[in-house]
mmCIF file of C-alpha atoms and ligand atoms in Angstrom:
data_model
loop_
_atom_site.group_PDB
_atom_site.id
_atom_site.type_symbol
_atom_site.label_atom_id
_atom_site.label_comp_id
_atom_site.label_asym_id
_atom_site.label_seq_id
_atom_site.Cartn_x
_atom_site.Cartn_y
_atom_site.Cartn_z
ATOM 1 C CA MET A 1 4.935 28.238 3.554
ATOM 2 C CA LYS A 2 4.862 24.922 5.842
ATOM 3 C CA LYS A 3 7.183 22.204 4.495
ATOM 4 C CA ALA A 4 6.000 18.284 4.152
ATOM 5 C CA ILE A 5 9.038 15.666 3.031
ATOM 6 C CA VAL A 6 6.997 12.678 1.819
ATOM 7 C CA THR A 7 8.684 9.663 0.570
ATOM 8 C CA GLY A 8 8.097 7.396 -1.377
ATOM 9 C CA VAL A 9 6.715 9.446 -3.812
ATOM 10 C CA THR A 10 6.967 7.505 -6.872
ATOM 11 C CA GLY A 11 4.881 4.741 -5.901
ATOM 12 C CA GLN A 12 1.369 4.279 -5.360
ATOM 13 C CA VAL A 13 0.300 6.134 -2.531
ATOM 14 C CA GLY A 14 3.067 8.402 -2.237
ATOM 15 C CA SER A 15 1.884 9.931 -5.499
ATOM 16 C CA TYR A 16 -1.494 10.424 -4.418
ATOM 17 C CA MET A 17 -0.148 11.997 -1.334
ATOM 18 C CA VAL A 18 1.667 14.455 -2.915
ATOM 19 C CA GLU A 19 -1.327 15.296 -5.449
ATOM 20 C CA PHE A 20 -3.473 15.595 -2.554
ATOM 21 C CA LEU A 21 -0.983 18.213 -0.569
ATOM 22 C CA LEU A 22 -0.618 20.088 -3.819
ATOM 23 C CA LYS A 23 -4.396 20.526 -4.182
ATOM 24 C CA PHE A 24 -5.514 20.717 -1.066
ATOM 25 C CA THR A 25 -3.190 22.547 0.938
ATOM 26 C CA ASN A 26 -0.771 25.338 0.963
ATOM 27 C CA VAL A 27 2.253 22.956 1.908
ATOM 28 C CA GLU A 28 5.581 22.815 0.199
ATOM 29 C CA VAL A 29 5.895 19.317 -0.812
ATOM 30 C CA TYR A 30 9.557 17.873 -1.367
ATOM 31 C CA GLY A 31 9.303 14.449 -2.734
ATOM 32 C CA ALA A 32 12.013 12.351 -1.496
ATOM 33 C CA ILE A 33 13.287 9.888 -4.250
ATOM 34 C CA ARG A 34 15.403 7.113 -4.713
ATOM 35 C CA ARG A 35 18.073 7.109 -7.453
ATOM 36 C CA LEU A 36 17.642 4.173 -9.558
ATOM 37 C CA SER A 37 19.653 3.503 -12.870
ATOM 38 C CA VAL A 38 16.316 3.769 -14.234
ATOM 39 C CA PRO A 39 14.349 6.561 -13.377
ATOM 40 C CA ASN A 40 10.268 5.043 -12.278
ATOM 41 C CA HIS A 41 8.694 8.866 -12.164
ATOM 42 C CA GLN A 42 5.676 8.182 -14.220
ATOM 43 C CA HIS A 43 3.456 8.401 -11.144
ATOM 44 C CA ILE A 44 4.748 12.190 -10.172
ATOM 45 C CA GLU A 45 5.810 13.078 -14.039
ATOM 46 C CA HIS A 46 2.619 15.622 -14.342
ATOM 47 C CA LEU A 47 3.670 17.203 -11.036
ATOM 48 C CA LYS A 48 6.756 18.286 -11.943
ATOM 49 C CA SER A 49 6.098 21.438 -13.141
ATOM 50 C CA ASN A 50 4.149 22.652 -9.645
ATOM 51 C CA PRO A 51 5.981 25.337 -8.100
ATOM 52 C CA LYS A 52 5.545 23.978 -4.682
ATOM 53 C CA PHE A 53 7.089 20.435 -5.423
ATOM 54 C CA HIS A 54 10.465 19.787 -5.352
ATOM 55 C CA LEU A 55 12.576 16.646 -5.569
ATOM 56 C CA VAL A 56 14.610 15.740 -3.111
ATOM 57 C CA GLU A 57 17.210 12.535 -3.230
ATOM 58 C CA MET A 58 16.948 10.524 -0.041
ATOM 59 C CA ASP A 59 17.306 6.484 0.828
ATOM 60 C CA LEU A 60 15.941 4.760 3.167
ATOM 61 C CA GLY A 61 19.186 2.859 4.027
ATOM 62 C CA ASP A 62 21.562 5.248 3.846
ATOM 63 C CA GLU A 63 21.489 7.325 7.074
ATOM 64 C CA HIS A 64 23.783 10.349 6.140
ATOM 65 C CA SER A 65 21.008 11.115 3.358
ATOM 66 C CA ILE A 66 17.943 11.487 5.323
ATOM 67 C CA ASN A 67 19.521 13.110 7.786
ATOM 68 C CA ALA A 68 21.338 15.593 5.300
ATOM 69 C CA CYS A 69 17.772 16.190 3.661
ATOM 70 C CA ILE A 70 15.870 16.720 7.546
ATOM 71 C CA GLU A 71 18.768 19.285 8.029
ATOM 72 C CA GLU A 72 18.419 21.445 5.086
ATOM 73 C CA ILE A 73 14.600 21.183 4.673
ATOM 74 C CA LYS A 74 13.422 21.238 8.279
ATOM 75 C CA PRO A 75 10.229 20.371 7.454
ATOM 76 C CA ASP A 76 7.101 21.105 9.161
ATOM 77 C CA TYR A 77 5.473 17.661 7.940
ATOM 78 C CA PHE A 78 7.210 14.236 7.460
ATOM 79 C CA ILE A 79 5.273 11.566 5.619
ATOM 80 C CA ASN A 80 6.734 8.110 5.425
ATOM 81 C CA PHE A 81 5.731 5.840 2.795
ATOM 82 C CA ALA A 82 8.865 4.552 1.749
ATOM 83 C CA ALA A 83 9.463 0.817 2.643
ATOM 84 C CA ASN A 84 10.125 -2.426 0.976
ATOM 85 C CA SER A 85 6.626 -3.212 0.862
ATOM 86 C CA PHE A 86 5.959 -6.338 -1.210
ATOM 87 C CA VAL A 87 5.670 -9.087 1.680
ATOM 88 C CA GLY A 88 5.911 -11.837 -0.722
ATOM 89 C CA LEU A 89 9.907 -10.542 -1.139
ATOM 90 C CA SER A 90 10.684 -10.554 2.865
ATOM 91 C CA TRP A 91 11.585 -14.196 3.271
ATOM 92 C CA LYS A 92 14.450 -13.136 0.633
ATOM 93 C CA MET A 93 16.119 -9.946 1.823
ATOM 94 C CA PRO A 94 14.660 -10.093 5.243
ATOM 95 C CA VAL A 95 17.964 -7.891 6.331
ATOM 96 C CA ASN A 96 16.857 -5.214 3.818
ATOM 97 C CA HIS A 97 13.478 -5.053 5.340
ATOM 98 C CA PHE A 98 14.306 -4.543 8.971
ATOM 99 C CA GLN A 99 17.501 -2.087 7.280
ATOM 100 C CA ASN A 100 14.604 0.174 5.392
ATOM 101 C CA ASN A 101 11.672 -0.125 7.144
ATOM 102 C CA THR A 102 12.967 -0.235 10.697
ATOM 103 C CA MET A 103 16.080 1.765 11.011
ATOM 104 C CA GLY A 104 14.490 3.747 7.934
ATOM 105 C CA VAL A 105 12.451 5.057 10.610
ATOM 106 C CA LEU A 106 14.519 5.205 13.151
ATOM 107 C CA HIS A 107 17.165 7.594 11.455
ATOM 108 C CA GLN A 108 14.415 9.605 10.796
ATOM 109 C CA LEU A 109 13.164 10.532 13.927
ATOM 110 C CA GLU A 110 16.593 10.805 15.477
ATOM 111 C CA SER A 111 17.051 13.260 12.695
ATOM 112 C CA ILE A 112 13.791 15.339 12.980
ATOM 113 C CA ARG A 113 14.496 15.272 17.415
ATOM 114 C CA LYS A 114 17.826 17.090 16.632
ATOM 115 C CA HIS A 115 16.921 19.125 13.544
ATOM 116 C CA CYS A 116 13.164 19.686 13.910
ATOM 117 C CA PRO A 117 11.903 18.579 16.668
ATOM 118 C CA LYS A 118 8.317 20.465 16.062
ATOM 119 C CA CYS A 119 7.923 18.435 12.880
ATOM 120 C CA ARG A 120 4.698 16.164 12.825
ATOM 121 C CA TYR A 121 5.455 12.593 11.766
ATOM 122 C CA TYR A 122 3.407 9.824 10.086
ATOM 123 C CA ASN A 123 5.041 6.193 9.135
ATOM 124 C CA ALA A 124 2.831 3.690 7.343
ATOM 125 C CA GLY A 125 1.632 1.013 9.303
ATOM 126 C CA SER A 126 0.168 -2.517 8.147
ATOM 127 C CA SER A 127 -2.666 -4.643 8.690
ATOM 128 C CA GLU A 128 0.374 -7.455 8.082
ATOM 129 C CA GLU A 129 1.315 -6.506 12.083
ATOM 130 C CA PHE A 130 -1.867 -8.205 12.810
ATOM 131 C CA GLY A 131 -0.840 -11.444 11.311
ATOM 132 C CA ASP A 132 -2.358 -14.709 12.376
ATOM 133 C CA VAL A 133 -5.406 -12.729 13.534
ATOM 134 C CA ILE A 134 -7.152 -13.899 16.761
ATOM 135 C CA TYR A 135 -10.680 -11.660 16.110
ATOM 136 C CA SER A 136 -12.282 -9.894 13.579
ATOM 137 C CA PRO A 137 -12.579 -7.068 12.607
ATOM 138 C CA GLN A 138 -9.123 -5.950 13.520
ATOM 139 C CA ASP A 139 -9.154 -2.654 15.643
ATOM 140 C CA LEU A 140 -6.505 -0.603 17.483
ATOM 141 C CA GLU A 141 -6.263 -3.021 20.519
ATOM 142 C CA HIS A 142 -5.409 -6.373 18.503
ATOM 143 C CA PRO A 143 -2.117 -7.500 19.330
ATOM 144 C CA SER A 144 0.954 -7.658 16.960
ATOM 145 C CA ARG A 145 1.214 -11.318 16.004
ATOM 146 C CA PRO A 146 3.106 -10.725 11.972
ATOM 147 C CA ARG A 147 3.744 -13.526 10.156
ATOM 148 C CA SER A 148 6.392 -12.277 7.780
ATOM 149 C CA PRO A 149 9.676 -10.629 7.915
ATOM 150 C CA TYR A 150 7.990 -7.573 6.696
ATOM 151 C CA GLY A 151 5.303 -7.316 9.312
ATOM 152 C CA ALA A 152 7.901 -7.975 11.633
ATOM 153 C CA SER A 153 9.651 -5.235 10.408
ATOM 154 C CA LYS A 154 6.473 -2.437 10.582
ATOM 155 C CA VAL A 155 5.977 -4.053 14.386
ATOM 156 C CA ALA A 156 9.588 -3.048 15.614
ATOM 157 C CA ALA A 157 9.238 0.592 13.772
ATOM 158 C CA ARG A 158 5.873 1.395 15.809
ATOM 159 C CA GLN A 159 8.006 -0.120 18.404
ATOM 160 C CA ILE A 160 10.641 2.923 17.721
ATOM 161 C CA VAL A 161 7.844 5.352 17.218
ATOM 162 C CA LYS A 162 5.996 5.133 20.137
ATOM 163 C CA VAL A 163 9.515 5.422 22.279
ATOM 164 C CA TRP A 164 10.476 8.570 20.123
ATOM 165 C CA ARG A 165 7.256 9.555 20.856
ATOM 166 C CA ASP A 166 7.294 8.747 24.563
ATOM 167 C CA SER A 167 10.716 9.885 25.251
ATOM 168 C CA TYR A 168 11.262 13.357 23.427
ATOM 169 C CA ASP A 169 7.777 14.535 23.103
ATOM 170 C CA LEU A 170 7.456 14.496 19.414
ATOM 171 C CA PHE A 171 3.990 14.202 17.375
ATOM 172 C CA ALA A 172 4.774 10.584 15.767
ATOM 173 C CA VAL A 173 2.382 7.929 14.795
ATOM 174 C CA GLN A 174 1.920 5.463 12.671
ATOM 175 C CA GLY A 175 -1.533 4.588 11.234
ATOM 176 C CA TYR A 176 -2.187 1.063 10.349
ATOM 177 C CA LEU A 177 -2.798 0.850 6.274
ATOM 178 C CA PHE A 178 -4.812 -2.401 5.345
ATOM 179 C CA ASN A 179 -4.619 -3.280 1.623
ATOM 180 C CA HIS A 180 -4.598 -0.268 -0.599
ATOM 181 C CA GLU A 181 -4.693 -0.591 -4.377
ATOM 182 C CA SER A 182 -5.381 1.403 -7.366
ATOM 183 C CA GLU A 183 -4.337 2.011 -11.210
ATOM 184 C CA ARG A 184 -1.092 2.496 -9.980
ATOM 185 C CA ARG A 185 -0.596 -0.606 -8.001
ATOM 186 C CA GLY A 186 2.532 -2.814 -8.846
ATOM 187 C CA GLU A 187 2.094 -5.297 -10.984
ATOM 188 C CA GLU A 188 4.163 -7.899 -8.452
ATOM 189 C CA PHE A 189 0.864 -7.610 -5.834
ATOM 190 C CA VAL A 190 -2.019 -9.573 -6.592
ATOM 191 C CA THR A 191 -4.674 -7.182 -7.484
ATOM 192 C CA ARG A 192 -2.439 -5.998 -10.125
ATOM 193 C CA LYS A 193 -1.177 -8.861 -11.669
ATOM 194 C CA ILE A 194 -4.765 -10.224 -12.211
ATOM 195 C CA THR A 195 -6.276 -7.346 -13.433
ATOM 196 C CA LYS A 196 -3.447 -6.502 -15.851
ATOM 197 C CA GLY A 197 -3.013 -10.432 -16.934
ATOM 198 C CA ILE A 198 -7.079 -10.406 -17.679
ATOM 199 C CA ALA A 199 -6.455 -7.890 -19.836
ATOM 200 C CA LYS A 200 -3.830 -9.247 -21.998
ATOM 201 C CA ILE A 201 -6.104 -12.229 -22.255
ATOM 202 C CA LYS A 202 -9.361 -10.698 -23.089
ATOM 203 C CA GLN A 203 -6.858 -8.890 -25.539
ATOM 204 C CA ALA A 204 -5.720 -12.267 -27.394
ATOM 205 C CA ILE A 205 -9.301 -13.829 -26.838
ATOM 206 C CA GLU A 206 -10.527 -11.463 -28.881
ATOM 207 C CA SER A 207 -8.070 -11.424 -31.461
ATOM 208 C CA GLY A 208 -8.373 -15.047 -31.766
ATOM 209 C CA ASN A 209 -4.852 -15.555 -30.744
ATOM 210 C CA GLY A 210 -3.138 -18.078 -27.507
ATOM 211 C CA PHE A 211 -2.520 -16.854 -24.571
ATOM 212 C CA GLU A 212 -1.334 -18.353 -21.238
ATOM 213 C CA PRO A 213 -2.733 -18.672 -18.038
ATOM 214 C CA ILE A 214 -2.652 -15.868 -15.074
ATOM 215 C CA GLU A 215 -0.733 -18.409 -11.990
ATOM 216 C CA LEU A 216 -1.381 -17.517 -8.657
ATOM 217 C CA GLY A 217 -0.900 -18.476 -5.225
ATOM 218 C CA ASN A 218 -3.425 -18.815 -2.368
ATOM 219 C CA LEU A 219 -6.656 -18.167 -3.608
ATOM 220 C CA GLU A 220 -8.409 -18.130 -0.513
ATOM 221 C CA ALA A 221 -6.432 -15.683 1.231
ATOM 222 C CA GLN A 222 -8.924 -12.346 2.273
ATOM 223 C CA ARG A 223 -8.335 -8.984 2.132
ATOM 224 C CA ASP A 224 -9.482 -5.507 3.242
ATOM 225 C CA TRP A 225 -9.228 -3.800 -0.477
ATOM 226 C CA SER A 226 -9.326 -0.037 -0.120
ATOM 227 C CA HIS A 227 -8.345 2.610 -3.013
ATOM 228 C CA ALA A 228 -4.929 4.406 -2.372
ATOM 229 C CA GLU A 229 -6.256 7.671 -3.307
ATOM 230 C CA ASP A 230 -8.911 7.155 0.095
ATOM 231 C CA PHE A 231 -6.372 7.240 2.497
ATOM 232 C CA VAL A 232 -4.463 9.871 1.509
ATOM 233 C CA ARG A 233 -6.440 12.204 3.222
ATOM 234 C CA ALA A 234 -7.253 10.575 6.376
ATOM 235 C CA VAL A 235 -3.205 10.267 7.088
ATOM 236 C CA TRP A 236 -3.476 14.215 6.553
ATOM 237 C CA LEU A 237 -6.088 14.448 8.756
ATOM 238 C CA MET A 238 -3.984 12.351 11.387
ATOM 239 C CA LEU A 239 -1.177 14.522 11.283
ATOM 240 C CA LYS A 240 -3.684 17.693 11.753
ATOM 241 C CA GLU A 241 -5.191 16.373 14.991
ATOM 242 C CA ASP A 242 -4.355 17.762 18.700
ATOM 243 C CA LYS A 243 -2.623 14.914 20.113
ATOM 244 C CA PRO A 244 -0.718 12.231 18.229
ATOM 245 C CA LYS A 245 -2.681 9.087 17.647
ATOM 246 C CA ASP A 246 -2.250 5.793 15.729
ATOM 247 C CA TYR A 247 -5.805 5.534 13.580
ATOM 248 C CA LEU A 248 -6.403 2.185 12.092
ATOM 249 C CA LEU A 249 -7.962 2.677 7.905
ATOM 250 C CA ALA A 250 -9.688 0.020 6.192
ATOM 251 C CA SER A 251 -12.491 -0.520 3.834
ATOM 252 C CA GLY A 252 -14.074 -2.295 6.789
ATOM 253 C CA GLU A 253 -15.051 -5.584 4.397
ATOM 254 C CA THR A 254 -13.165 -8.550 3.430
ATOM 255 C CA HIS A 255 -13.020 -10.625 -0.136
ATOM 256 C CA SER A 256 -10.999 -13.374 -1.487
ATOM 257 C CA VAL A 257 -8.045 -13.629 -4.238
ATOM 258 C CA LYS A 258 -10.843 -15.541 -5.614
ATOM 259 C CA GLU A 259 -13.366 -13.406 -5.781
ATOM 260 C CA PHE A 260 -11.027 -10.661 -6.528
ATOM 261 C CA VAL A 261 -10.769 -13.047 -9.897
ATOM 262 C CA ASP A 262 -14.159 -13.387 -10.702
ATOM 263 C CA LEU A 263 -14.992 -9.818 -10.089
ATOM 264 C CA ALA A 264 -12.394 -8.475 -12.584
ATOM 265 C CA PHE A 265 -13.306 -11.033 -15.558
ATOM 266 C CA LYS A 266 -16.577 -9.378 -15.273
ATOM 267 C CA TYR A 267 -16.063 -6.341 -15.364
ATOM 268 C CA ALA A 268 -13.212 -7.524 -18.496
ATOM 269 C CA GLU A 269 -16.448 -8.419 -20.175
ATOM 270 C CA ILE A 270 -14.685 -10.411 -22.528
ATOM 271 C CA LYS A 271 -17.010 -11.514 -25.430
ATOM 272 C CA GLU A 272 -19.239 -15.300 -25.192
ATOM 273 C CA ALA A 273 -17.609 -15.397 -21.543
ATOM 274 C CA GLU A 274 -18.137 -18.171 -20.130
ATOM 275 C CA TYR A 275 -15.977 -19.471 -17.092
ATOM 276 C CA HIS A 276 -16.333 -22.408 -14.347
ATOM 277 C CA TRP A 277 -13.819 -23.311 -11.752
ATOM 278 C CA THR A 278 -12.569 -26.795 -11.300
ATOM 279 C CA GLY A 279 -10.813 -28.489 -8.504
ATOM 280 C CA SER A 280 -9.304 -27.137 -5.563
ATOM 281 C CA GLY A 281 -6.418 -26.416 -3.655
ATOM 282 C CA GLU A 282 -3.334 -26.641 -5.801
ATOM 283 C CA GLU A 283 -5.394 -27.866 -8.496
ATOM 284 C CA GLU A 284 -7.975 -25.508 -8.989
ATOM 285 C CA VAL A 285 -8.621 -23.944 -12.371
ATOM 286 C CA LEU A 286 -10.088 -21.342 -13.422
ATOM 287 C CA TYR A 287 -11.457 -22.381 -17.457
ATOM 288 C CA PHE A 288 -12.911 -19.622 -20.551
ATOM 289 C CA LYS A 289 -14.667 -22.613 -22.317
ATOM 290 C CA ASP A 290 -12.139 -25.275 -22.189
ATOM 291 C CA LYS A 291 -9.136 -22.779 -21.926
ATOM 292 C CA PRO A 292 -7.619 -22.480 -18.379
ATOM 293 C CA VAL A 293 -7.483 -18.797 -17.513
ATOM 294 C CA VAL A 294 -6.191 -18.866 -13.703
ATOM 295 C CA LYS A 295 -4.472 -21.774 -11.953
ATOM 296 C CA VAL A 296 -2.494 -22.212 -8.843
ATOM 297 C CA ASN A 297 1.193 -22.333 -8.581
ATOM 298 C CA PRO A 298 2.297 -22.737 -5.202
ATOM 299 C CA LYS A 299 5.806 -21.070 -5.847
ATOM 300 C CA PHE A 300 3.143 -18.427 -5.334
ATOM 301 C CA TYR A 301 2.478 -19.518 -1.498
ATOM 302 C CA ARG A 302 4.119 -18.072 1.342
ATOM 303 C CA PRO A 303 6.468 -19.701 3.802
ATOM 304 C CA ALA A 304 3.503 -18.181 6.689
ATOM 305 C CA GLU A 305 0.022 -16.937 5.357
ATOM 306 C CA VAL A 306 -1.683 -14.255 6.958
ATOM 307 C CA GLU A 307 -5.346 -15.891 5.762
ATOM 308 C CA LEU A 308 -7.842 -13.217 6.646
ATOM 309 C CA LEU A 309 -7.573 -9.718 7.225
ATOM 310 C CA LEU A 310 -10.668 -7.468 8.288
ATOM 311 C CA GLY A 311 -10.296 -3.790 9.715
ATOM 312 C CA ASP A 312 -12.346 -1.644 11.819
ATOM 313 C CA PRO A 313 -12.271 1.777 11.015
ATOM 314 C CA SER A 314 -14.838 3.265 13.166
ATOM 315 C CA GLU A 315 -12.347 5.439 15.321
ATOM 316 C CA ALA A 316 -10.847 7.236 12.112
ATOM 317 C CA GLN A 317 -14.616 7.820 11.056
ATOM 318 C CA LYS A 318 -15.577 8.814 14.135
ATOM 319 C CA ASP A 319 -12.342 11.295 15.026
ATOM 320 C CA LEU A 320 -11.216 11.923 11.499
ATOM 321 C CA ASN A 321 -14.615 12.760 9.919
ATOM 322 C CA TRP A 322 -13.425 10.347 7.204
ATOM 323 C CA GLU A 323 -14.890 7.774 4.946
ATOM 324 C CA LYS A 324 -13.849 5.599 1.935
ATOM 325 C CA SER A 325 -15.339 7.218 -1.394
ATOM 326 C CA VAL A 326 -14.801 4.111 -3.706
ATOM 327 C CA SER A 327 -16.034 0.146 -3.098
ATOM 328 C CA PHE A 328 -14.388 -3.251 -3.300
ATOM 329 C CA ASP A 329 -16.873 -3.290 -6.689
ATOM 330 C CA SER A 330 -15.518 -0.026 -8.357
ATOM 331 C CA LEU A 331 -11.964 -0.859 -7.212
ATOM 332 C CA VAL A 332 -12.121 -4.098 -8.965
ATOM 333 C CA ARG A 333 -13.800 -1.933 -12.033
ATOM 334 C CA ARG A 334 -11.489 0.411 -12.408
ATOM 335 C CA MET A 335 -8.418 -1.429 -12.331
ATOM 336 C CA ILE A 336 -9.448 -3.590 -14.914
ATOM 337 C CA THR A 337 -10.534 -0.852 -16.900
ATOM 338 C CA ASN A 338 -7.455 1.032 -16.809
ATOM 339 C CA ASP A 339 -5.132 -1.932 -17.808
ATOM 340 C CA ILE A 340 -7.865 -2.929 -20.795
ATOM 341 C CA GLU A 341 -7.456 1.142 -21.859
ATOM 342 C CA GLN A 342 -3.611 0.743 -21.665
ATOM 343 C CA LEU A 343 -3.335 -2.043 -23.826
HETATM 344 N N1 GDD B 1 1.673 -10.891 -4.463
HETATM 345 C C1 GDD B 1 0.903 -12.010 -5.089
HETATM 346 N N2 GDD B 1 1.179 -12.806 -6.188
HETATM 347 N N3 GDD B 1 0.051 -12.701 -3.996
HETATM 348 C C2 GDD B 1 -0.935 -13.517 -4.232
HETATM 349 C C3 GDD B 1 -0.467 -14.165 -5.338
HETATM 350 C C4 GDD B 1 0.329 -13.835 -6.500
HETATM 351 O O1 GDD B 1 0.766 -14.478 -7.511
HETATM 352 N N4 GDD B 1 -1.392 -15.246 -5.529
HETATM 353 C C5 GDD B 1 -2.424 -15.133 -4.252
HETATM 354 N N5 GDD B 1 -1.410 -14.519 -3.395
HETATM 355 C C6 GDD B 1 -2.660 -13.770 -1.916
HETATM 356 C C7 GDD B 1 -1.029 -13.911 -1.146
HETATM 357 O O2 GDD B 1 -0.619 -14.364 -0.654
HETATM 358 C C8 GDD B 1 -1.949 -13.020 0.001
HETATM 359 O O3 GDD B 1 -2.735 -13.350 0.830
HETATM 360 C C9 GDD B 1 -2.468 -11.799 -0.768
HETATM 361 O O4 GDD B 1 -2.603 -12.546 -2.223
HETATM 362 C C10 GDD B 1 -2.171 -10.508 -0.973
HETATM 363 O O5 GDD B 1 -0.784 -10.502 -1.742
HETATM 364 P P1 GDD B 1 -0.399 -8.756 -1.950
HETATM 365 O O6 GDD B 1 -0.811 -8.059 -2.920
HETATM 366 O O7 GDD B 1 1.404 -9.367 -2.658
HETATM 367 O O8 GDD B 1 -0.655 -7.919 -0.611
HETATM 368 P P2 GDD B 1 -0.302 -8.037 0.931
HETATM 369 O O9 GDD B 1 -1.654 -8.414 1.313
HETATM 370 O O10 GDD B 1 0.912 -9.165 1.246
HETATM 371 O O11 GDD B 1 0.485 -6.904 1.363
HETATM 372 C C11 GDD B 1 0.029 -5.930 1.003
HETATM 373 O O12 GDD B 1 -0.855 -4.983 1.915
HETATM 374 C C12 GDD B 1 -0.313 -5.022 3.101
HETATM 375 C C13 GDD B 1 -1.430 -4.593 4.472
HETATM 376 O O13 GDD B 1 -2.343 -5.660 4.620
HETATM 377 C C14 GDD B 1 0.933 -4.311 0.483
HETATM 378 O O14 GDD B 1 0.539 -3.410 0.262
HETATM 379 C C15 GDD B 1 1.801 -4.243 2.076
HETATM 380 O O15 GDD B 1 3.099 -3.315 1.830
HETATM 381 C C16 GDD B 1 0.852 -3.807 2.945
HETATM 382 O O16 GDD B 1 1.231 -3.161 4.036
#
């Protein structure tokens, strides 16, 4: 049986990747996890009894642990979803982002080159690599213009993937992933922060209790949001291509943070809902009757913002025969419904 190492399996997209591989392929999956003092296995708990799934320990910041796993398992596929993925934090911990997102990739590729050069390698690239975009929709030709240490770390990783591919004839790719969300999204990202916050507000309103408004940063930022589950099949298809090639995965639509808020309130179906926005910029507030439910706090602004992302997924659609299955509307509905149910 062929073997795949998948990193980042305790996170959102890594856990969907493992589910996909176990369900639709005949590959033995080694889920690489980083030891934490409090284990965060909630997204993979249901997979642990599967005889084709094993957990191994690897830390992107520890070259030895990367090499030891690859030398022992000698995988046929290596899918790297582990990363420091929160853009907002990357200004506060820039070195850490480069160590994990860039040097971690270099160590993985070096180890693959030495121990299993036929292994097919995927690293998660990001639309943050496009940064302050110069045209829309962004495609594979769009230049790299990162705006954050996170974006720069992914651009640097892309160059490493290319050099190792060209120099050692490795099958190594870094597909661009535009924003991908789900019911498993971390609560520091804007979509989940909104849906979780609204679910709590709904509960408070409907039980007659008080609540604090949700505080957000840039409401005008526009993102190309998809459901994370939609991307994992395409990642697998990239690894099954005849030749290594980077593809771009996106929904092909862009929406502002404010639109996301409006839609999430709509699907929250709060009784006697009656909202109105007032003010603009830092003074912008969304009211439910006379109570603020969303307000702007400049502390969530970024030192340099990516204002607009919109991807052109047509090459992936054509070559990989891939299509998204979840619309923006259903993505928001699923996330808010899940958060309401969880409460
Ligand atoms: N996190 C956060 N919190 N973002 C906010 C907030 C807030 O309170 N208010 C507004 N925003 C804006 C951010 O400024 C940004 O423009 C947008 O909402 C999305 O922010 P995030 O959800 O944190 O995601 P991201 O776009 O920065 O990065 C995500 O997508 C990338 C692909 O484009 C991450 O998943 C990255 O790892 C991924 O590479």
